[in-house]
Amino acid sequence: MNSLGKLRDKRVLISGGANGAGAASTRLFAAEGAHVAIVDKDRAAGELLCKELTAKGADVIFFAADVSIPEEVDRSVRAVYDAFGRIDVLFNHAGIIIVKPFLDFSLEEWNEMMDNNAKSAFLLSRAVLPGMLEQGKGVLVFTSTTGVRAATHLESLYSASKAAMHSLSRSIAVEYRDRGIRANALCPSFVRTRHGENEIEQLRDYGILASERDVNMMQGRICEPEEVAEVALFLASDASSFVNGAEIFVDNTFTAV
Ligand SMILES: NC(=O)c1ccc[n+]([C@@H]2O[C@H](COP(=O)([O-])OP(=O)(O)OC[C@H]3O[C@@H](n4cnc5c(N)ncnc54)[C@H](O)[C@@H]3O)[C@@H](O)[C@H]2O)c1
């Protein structure tokens, strides 16, 4: 793997790094010289990706954990520290979506969205920040969504939960800027991943603005996971050293119109 890359020697934790845009980031970050720890609840996919990249000479490790559960976050973060000695970059990418009319949502579903999309980012950030503050440097990247700016039909709880993690990113940046911490949100529109395809399929079932023509009208075409990974790489690397508390929309005009 690349010993002169943009993330050379960086120790990175990627939640949700086993599939989709998280996996594309795992691949890209490893190719750019990072040591990558994937923390994901999908054990089969995580182990497979880890095996594939390790065979190519990358330093990639996998820990199975549900990052909405405090004990599992603490256990996996401890394991990453044991393996890597430090964490330079946390990519809060894990997340889920439920598509439904607002009035059909239950309190359990509200909790599920908040737990997976907001609490998980809180738990992970809280677990890695002390180490970053001690070393005087650290980067957090949060996968938010265009939904925080332009509401999509039937995604009220998803957008609300992402708005919470989005806001967390900005607040951490403001609170810890002068102690060497950067935190930024990246906001994709529809991406060709299990999450994105499932989202589009559900919207289509409801007859909502998600035909191929609609998607093309809103964002030209579907976004590829690698295009999200490239922006995550920029935010994770020193190339974005003066970008802090920002939001970058990865949406090919979705929110610009
Ligand atoms: N795909 C899109 O269209 C799109 C658009 C905007 C934002 N996003 C965001 O991207 C992220 C989803 O990633 P993707 O599109 O690469 O989809 P994906 O479904 O391919 O990958 C999501 C990964 O997160 C993991 N995960 C989910 N909840 C978890 C938990 N509680 N603990 C541990 N692992 C968990 C899954 O196992 C999976 O590996 C989410 O945060 C989502 O909100 C996706």
mmCIF file with all atom_site columns, N, CA, C and O in Angstrom, residues 7 14 21-22 24-26 28-29 89 91 93 139-143 182 186 225-237 240 248 250:
data_model
loop_
_atom_site.group_PDB
_atom_site.id
_atom_site.type_symbol
_atom_site.label_atom_id
_atom_site.label_alt_id
_atom_site.label_comp_id
_atom_site.label_asym_id
_atom_site.label_entity_id
_atom_site.label_seq_id
_atom_site.pdbx_PDB_ins_code
_atom_site.Cartn_x
_atom_site.Cartn_y
_atom_site.Cartn_z
_atom_site.occupancy
_atom_site.B_iso_or_equiv
_atom_site.pdbx_formal_charge
_atom_site.auth_seq_id
_atom_site.auth_comp_id
_atom_site.auth_asym_id
_atom_site.auth_atom_id
_atom_site.pdbx_PDB_model_num
ATOM 1   N N  . LEU A 1 7   ? -2.853  10.017 3.545  1.00 0.00 ? 7   LEU A N  1
ATOM 2   C CA . LEU A 1 7   ? -3.143  9.683  4.950  1.00 0.00 ? 7   LEU A CA 1
ATOM 3   C C  . LEU A 1 7   ? -2.020  8.829  5.537  1.00 0.00 ? 7   LEU A C  1
ATOM 4   O O  . LEU A 1 7   ? -2.258  8.010  6.437  1.00 0.00 ? 7   LEU A O  1
ATOM 5   N N  . ILE A 1 14  ? -13.313 3.902  10.987 1.00 0.00 ? 14  ILE A N  1
ATOM 6   C CA . ILE A 1 14  ? -14.481 4.163  10.134 1.00 0.00 ? 14  ILE A CA 1
ATOM 7   C C  . ILE A 1 14  ? -15.653 3.331  10.629 1.00 0.00 ? 14  ILE A C  1
ATOM 8   O O  . ILE A 1 14  ? -15.635 2.096  10.542 1.00 0.00 ? 14  ILE A O  1
ATOM 9   N N  . ALA A 1 21  ? -20.466 3.357  0.767  1.00 0.00 ? 21  ALA A N  1
ATOM 10  C CA . ALA A 1 21  ? -19.499 4.460  0.723  1.00 0.00 ? 21  ALA A CA 1
ATOM 11  C C  . ALA A 1 21  ? -18.483 4.333  1.857  1.00 0.00 ? 21  ALA A C  1
ATOM 12  O O  . ALA A 1 21  ? -17.354 4.824  1.742  1.00 0.00 ? 21  ALA A O  1
ATOM 13  N N  . GLY A 1 22  ? -18.880 3.655  2.936  1.00 0.00 ? 22  GLY A N  1
ATOM 14  C CA . GLY A 1 22  ? -17.932 3.394  4.025  1.00 0.00 ? 22  GLY A CA 1
ATOM 15  C C  . GLY A 1 22  ? -16.833 2.449  3.552  1.00 0.00 ? 22  GLY A C  1
ATOM 16  O O  . GLY A 1 22  ? -15.647 2.661  3.823  1.00 0.00 ? 22  GLY A O  1
ATOM 17  N N  . ALA A 1 24  ? -15.954 1.999  0.417  1.00 0.00 ? 24  ALA A N  1
ATOM 18  C CA . ALA A 1 24  ? -15.159 2.741  -0.589 1.00 0.00 ? 24  ALA A CA 1
ATOM 19  C C  . ALA A 1 24  ? -14.134 3.609  0.126  1.00 0.00 ? 24  ALA A C  1
ATOM 20  O O  . ALA A 1 24  ? -12.995 3.770  -0.343 1.00 0.00 ? 24  ALA A O  1
ATOM 21  N N  . SER A 1 25  ? -14.513 4.164  1.269  1.00 0.00 ? 25  SER A N  1
ATOM 22  C CA . SER A 1 25  ? -13.582 4.996  2.051  1.00 0.00 ? 25  SER A CA 1
ATOM 23  C C  . SER A 1 25  ? -12.497 4.133  2.676  1.00 0.00 ? 25  SER A C  1
ATOM 24  O O  . SER A 1 25  ? -11.323 4.522  2.701  1.00 0.00 ? 25  SER A O  1
ATOM 25  N N  . THR A 1 26  ? -12.884 2.975  3.189  1.00 0.00 ? 26  THR A N  1
ATOM 26  C CA . THR A 1 26  ? -11.880 2.057  3.751  1.00 0.00 ? 26  THR A CA 1
ATOM 27  C C  . THR A 1 26  ? -10.823 1.759  2.693  1.00 0.00 ? 26  THR A C  1
ATOM 28  O O  . THR A 1 26  ? -9.617  1.844  2.949  1.00 0.00 ? 26  THR A O  1
ATOM 29  N N  . LEU A 1 28  ? -10.072 3.464  -0.127 1.00 0.00 ? 28  LEU A N  1
ATOM 30  C CA . LEU A 1 28  ? -9.322  4.652  -0.543 1.00 0.00 ? 28  LEU A CA 1
ATOM 31  C C  . LEU A 1 28  ? -8.346  5.091  0.554  1.00 0.00 ? 28  LEU A C  1
ATOM 32  O O  . LEU A 1 28  ? -7.188  5.408  0.277  1.00 0.00 ? 28  LEU A O  1
ATOM 33  N N  . PHE A 1 29  ? -8.806  5.110  1.788  1.00 0.00 ? 29  PHE A N  1
ATOM 34  C CA . PHE A 1 29  ? -7.949  5.552  2.897  1.00 0.00 ? 29  PHE A CA 1
ATOM 35  C C  . PHE A 1 29  ? -6.741  4.614  3.028  1.00 0.00 ? 29  PHE A C  1
ATOM 36  O O  . PHE A 1 29  ? -5.615  5.064  3.230  1.00 0.00 ? 29  PHE A O  1
ATOM 37  N N  . VAL A 1 89  ? -8.094  9.947  13.048 1.00 0.00 ? 89  VAL A N  1
ATOM 38  C CA . VAL A 1 89  ? -9.296  10.321 12.294 1.00 0.00 ? 89  VAL A CA 1
ATOM 39  C C  . VAL A 1 89  ? -10.441 9.399  12.672 1.00 0.00 ? 89  VAL A C  1
ATOM 40  O O  . VAL A 1 89  ? -10.282 8.175  12.686 1.00 0.00 ? 89  VAL A O  1
ATOM 41  N N  . PHE A 1 91  ? -14.170 8.606  11.308 1.00 0.00 ? 91  PHE A N  1
ATOM 42  C CA . PHE A 1 91  ? -15.173 8.832  10.266 1.00 0.00 ? 91  PHE A CA 1
ATOM 43  C C  . PHE A 1 91  ? -16.485 8.221  10.758 1.00 0.00 ? 91  PHE A C  1
ATOM 44  O O  . PHE A 1 91  ? -16.656 7.008  10.760 1.00 0.00 ? 91  PHE A O  1
ATOM 45  N N  . HIS A 1 93  ? -19.584 7.250  9.953  1.00 0.00 ? 93  HIS A N  1
ATOM 46  C CA . HIS A 1 93  ? -20.335 7.018  8.709  1.00 0.00 ? 93  HIS A CA 1
ATOM 47  C C  . HIS A 1 93  ? -21.564 6.120  8.889  1.00 0.00 ? 93  HIS A C  1
ATOM 48  O O  . HIS A 1 93  ? -22.529 6.234  8.129  1.00 0.00 ? 93  HIS A O  1
ATOM 49  N N  . VAL A 1 139 ? -9.141  14.589 13.768 1.00 0.00 ? 139 VAL A N  1
ATOM 50  C CA . VAL A 1 139 ? -10.119 14.953 12.738 1.00 0.00 ? 139 VAL A CA 1
ATOM 51  C C  . VAL A 1 139 ? -11.352 14.078 12.859 1.00 0.00 ? 139 VAL A C  1
ATOM 52  O O  . VAL A 1 139 ? -11.246 12.853 12.985 1.00 0.00 ? 139 VAL A O  1
ATOM 53  N N  . LEU A 1 140 ? -12.513 14.719 12.813 1.00 0.00 ? 140 LEU A N  1
ATOM 54  C CA . LEU A 1 140 ? -13.774 13.965 12.788 1.00 0.00 ? 140 LEU A CA 1
ATOM 55  C C  . LEU A 1 140 ? -14.517 14.314 11.502 1.00 0.00 ? 140 LEU A C  1
ATOM 56  O O  . LEU A 1 140 ? -14.591 15.491 11.125 1.00 0.00 ? 140 LEU A O  1
ATOM 57  N N  . VAL A 1 141 ? -15.033 13.298 10.853 1.00 0.00 ? 141 VAL A N  1
ATOM 58  C CA . VAL A 1 141 ? -15.847 13.498 9.654  1.00 0.00 ? 141 VAL A CA 1
ATOM 59  C C  . VAL A 1 141 ? -17.182 12.821 9.914  1.00 0.00 ? 141 VAL A C  1
ATOM 60  O O  . VAL A 1 141 ? -17.221 11.684 10.402 1.00 0.00 ? 141 VAL A O  1
ATOM 61  N N  . PHE A 1 142 ? -18.262 13.525 9.632  1.00 0.00 ? 142 PHE A N  1
ATOM 62  C CA . PHE A 1 142 ? -19.605 12.990 9.880  1.00 0.00 ? 142 PHE A CA 1
ATOM 63  C C  . PHE A 1 142 ? -20.342 12.854 8.555  1.00 0.00 ? 142 PHE A C  1
ATOM 64  O O  . PHE A 1 142 ? -20.405 13.814 7.786  1.00 0.00 ? 142 PHE A O  1
ATOM 65  N N  . THR A 1 143 ? -20.917 11.691 8.288  1.00 0.00 ? 143 THR A N  1
ATOM 66  C CA . THR A 1 143 ? -21.755 11.566 7.087  1.00 0.00 ? 143 THR A CA 1
ATOM 67  C C  . THR A 1 143 ? -23.163 12.009 7.432  1.00 0.00 ? 143 THR A C  1
ATOM 68  O O  . THR A 1 143 ? -23.897 11.327 8.143  1.00 0.00 ? 143 THR A O  1
ATOM 69  N N  . ARG A 1 182 ? -10.497 19.212 14.213 1.00 0.00 ? 182 ARG A N  1
ATOM 70  C CA . ARG A 1 182 ? -11.367 19.629 13.107 1.00 0.00 ? 182 ARG A CA 1
ATOM 71  C C  . ARG A 1 182 ? -12.527 18.659 13.006 1.00 0.00 ? 182 ARG A C  1
ATOM 72  O O  . ARG A 1 182 ? -12.333 17.445 13.180 1.00 0.00 ? 182 ARG A O  1
ATOM 73  N N  . LEU A 1 186 ? -20.165 15.840 5.781  1.00 0.00 ? 186 LEU A N  1
ATOM 74  C CA . LEU A 1 186 ? -20.352 15.712 4.329  1.00 0.00 ? 186 LEU A CA 1
ATOM 75  C C  . LEU A 1 186 ? -21.772 15.204 4.091  1.00 0.00 ? 186 LEU A C  1
ATOM 76  O O  . LEU A 1 186 ? -22.272 14.342 4.804  1.00 0.00 ? 186 LEU A O  1
ATOM 77  N N  . PRO A 1 225 ? -20.321 5.488  -4.744 1.00 0.00 ? 225 PRO A N  1
ATOM 78  C CA . PRO A 1 225 ? -19.727 5.491  -3.394 1.00 0.00 ? 225 PRO A CA 1
ATOM 79  C C  . PRO A 1 225 ? -18.308 6.065  -3.365 1.00 0.00 ? 225 PRO A C  1
ATOM 80  O O  . PRO A 1 225 ? -17.916 6.735  -2.409 1.00 0.00 ? 225 PRO A O  1
ATOM 81  N N  . GLU A 1 226 ? -17.559 5.843  -4.443 1.00 0.00 ? 226 GLU A N  1
ATOM 82  C CA . GLU A 1 226 ? -16.177 6.350  -4.502 1.00 0.00 ? 226 GLU A CA 1
ATOM 83  C C  . GLU A 1 226 ? -16.142 7.885  -4.511 1.00 0.00 ? 226 GLU A C  1
ATOM 84  O O  . GLU A 1 226 ? -15.163 8.489  -4.077 1.00 0.00 ? 226 GLU A O  1
ATOM 85  N N  . GLU A 1 227 ? -17.217 8.500  -5.011 1.00 0.00 ? 227 GLU A N  1
ATOM 86  C CA . GLU A 1 227 ? -17.261 9.969  -5.050 1.00 0.00 ? 227 GLU A CA 1
ATOM 87  C C  . GLU A 1 227 ? -17.476 10.545 -3.654 1.00 0.00 ? 227 GLU A C  1
ATOM 88  O O  . GLU A 1 227 ? -17.044 11.663 -3.355 1.00 0.00 ? 227 GLU A O  1
ATOM 89  N N  . VAL A 1 228 ? -18.159 9.784  -2.808 1.00 0.00 ? 228 VAL A N  1
ATOM 90  C CA . VAL A 1 228 ? -18.299 10.187 -1.397 1.00 0.00 ? 228 VAL A CA 1
ATOM 91  C C  . VAL A 1 228 ? -16.955 9.984  -0.697 1.00 0.00 ? 228 VAL A C  1
ATOM 92  O O  . VAL A 1 228 ? -16.485 10.841 0.066  1.00 0.00 ? 228 VAL A O  1
ATOM 93  N N  . ALA A 1 229 ? -16.320 8.853  -0.983 1.00 0.00 ? 229 ALA A N  1
ATOM 94  C CA . ALA A 1 229 ? -15.039 8.529  -0.342 1.00 0.00 ? 229 ALA A CA 1
ATOM 95  C C  . ALA A 1 229 ? -13.983 9.593  -0.633 1.00 0.00 ? 229 ALA A C  1
ATOM 96  O O  . ALA A 1 229 ? -13.181 9.937  0.243  1.00 0.00 ? 229 ALA A O  1
ATOM 97  N N  . GLU A 1 230 ? -13.971 10.128 -1.853 1.00 0.00 ? 230 GLU A N  1
ATOM 98  C CA . GLU A 1 230 ? -12.974 11.157 -2.205 1.00 0.00 ? 230 GLU A CA 1
ATOM 99  C C  . GLU A 1 230 ? -13.147 12.407 -1.344 1.00 0.00 ? 230 GLU A C  1
ATOM 100 O O  . GLU A 1 230 ? -12.173 13.040 -0.942 1.00 0.00 ? 230 GLU A O  1
ATOM 101 N N  . VAL A 1 231 ? -14.399 12.765 -1.060 1.00 0.00 ? 231 VAL A N  1
ATOM 102 C CA . VAL A 1 231 ? -14.643 13.955 -0.232 1.00 0.00 ? 231 VAL A CA 1
ATOM 103 C C  . VAL A 1 231 ? -14.283 13.653 1.222  1.00 0.00 ? 231 VAL A C  1
ATOM 104 O O  . VAL A 1 231 ? -13.701 14.492 1.922  1.00 0.00 ? 231 VAL A O  1
ATOM 105 N N  . ALA A 1 232 ? -14.595 12.429 1.651  1.00 0.00 ? 232 ALA A N  1
ATOM 106 C CA . ALA A 1 232 ? -14.206 12.022 3.012  1.00 0.00 ? 232 ALA A CA 1
ATOM 107 C C  . ALA A 1 232 ? -12.684 12.067 3.149  1.00 0.00 ? 232 ALA A C  1
ATOM 108 O O  . ALA A 1 232 ? -12.155 12.516 4.171  1.00 0.00 ? 232 ALA A O  1
ATOM 109 N N  . LEU A 1 233 ? -11.984 11.632 2.097  1.00 0.00 ? 233 LEU A N  1
ATOM 110 C CA . LEU A 1 233 ? -10.517 11.662 2.121  1.00 0.00 ? 233 LEU A CA 1
ATOM 111 C C  . LEU A 1 233 ? -10.011 13.104 2.263  1.00 0.00 ? 233 LEU A C  1
ATOM 112 O O  . LEU A 1 233 ? -9.127  13.391 3.075  1.00 0.00 ? 233 LEU A O  1
ATOM 113 N N  . PHE A 1 234 ? -10.598 14.003 1.486  1.00 0.00 ? 234 PHE A N  1
ATOM 114 C CA . PHE A 1 234 ? -10.205 15.419 1.568  1.00 0.00 ? 234 PHE A CA 1
ATOM 115 C C  . PHE A 1 234 ? -10.402 15.934 3.003  1.00 0.00 ? 234 PHE A C  1
ATOM 116 O O  . PHE A 1 234 ? -9.503  16.556 3.580  1.00 0.00 ? 234 PHE A O  1
ATOM 117 N N  . LEU A 1 235 ? -11.567 15.639 3.572  1.00 0.00 ? 235 LEU A N  1
ATOM 118 C CA . LEU A 1 235 ? -11.854 16.143 4.925  1.00 0.00 ? 235 LEU A CA 1
ATOM 119 C C  . LEU A 1 235 ? -10.975 15.472 5.983  1.00 0.00 ? 235 LEU A C  1
ATOM 120 O O  . LEU A 1 235 ? -10.643 16.074 6.999  1.00 0.00 ? 235 LEU A O  1
ATOM 121 N N  . ALA A 1 236 ? -10.612 14.230 5.755  1.00 0.00 ? 236 ALA A N  1
ATOM 122 C CA . ALA A 1 236 ? -9.797  13.485 6.730  1.00 0.00 ? 236 ALA A CA 1
ATOM 123 C C  . ALA A 1 236 ? -8.324  13.895 6.665  1.00 0.00 ? 236 ALA A C  1
ATOM 124 O O  . ALA A 1 236 ? -7.599  13.772 7.650  1.00 0.00 ? 236 ALA A O  1
ATOM 125 N N  . SER A 1 237 ? -7.895  14.383 5.508  1.00 0.00 ? 237 SER A N  1
ATOM 126 C CA . SER A 1 237 ? -6.457  14.624 5.302  1.00 0.00 ? 237 SER A CA 1
ATOM 127 C C  . SER A 1 237 ? -6.085  16.074 5.623  1.00 0.00 ? 237 SER A C  1
ATOM 128 O O  . SER A 1 237 ? -6.945  16.947 5.760  1.00 0.00 ? 237 SER A O  1
ATOM 129 N N  . SER A 1 240 ? -7.300  19.554 3.921  1.00 0.00 ? 240 SER A N  1
ATOM 130 C CA . SER A 1 240 ? -8.416  20.417 4.366  1.00 0.00 ? 240 SER A CA 1
ATOM 131 C C  . SER A 1 240 ? -8.099  21.072 5.712  1.00 0.00 ? 240 SER A C  1
ATOM 132 O O  . SER A 1 240 ? -8.998  21.309 6.512  1.00 0.00 ? 240 SER A O  1
ATOM 133 N N  . ILE A 1 248 ? -20.080 19.975 3.546  1.00 0.00 ? 248 ILE A N  1
ATOM 134 C CA . ILE A 1 248 ? -19.828 19.883 2.102  1.00 0.00 ? 248 ILE A CA 1
ATOM 135 C C  . ILE A 1 248 ? -20.907 19.016 1.482  1.00 0.00 ? 248 ILE A C  1
ATOM 136 O O  . ILE A 1 248 ? -21.088 17.849 1.867  1.00 0.00 ? 248 ILE A O  1
ATOM 137 N N  . VAL A 1 250 ? -22.349 16.803 -1.280 1.00 0.00 ? 250 VAL A N  1
ATOM 138 C CA . VAL A 1 250 ? -21.840 15.940 -2.348 1.00 0.00 ? 250 VAL A CA 1
ATOM 139 C C  . VAL A 1 250 ? -23.081 15.524 -3.133 1.00 0.00 ? 250 VAL A C  1
ATOM 140 O O  . VAL A 1 250 ? -23.623 14.424 -2.959 1.00 0.00 ? 250 VAL A O  1
#
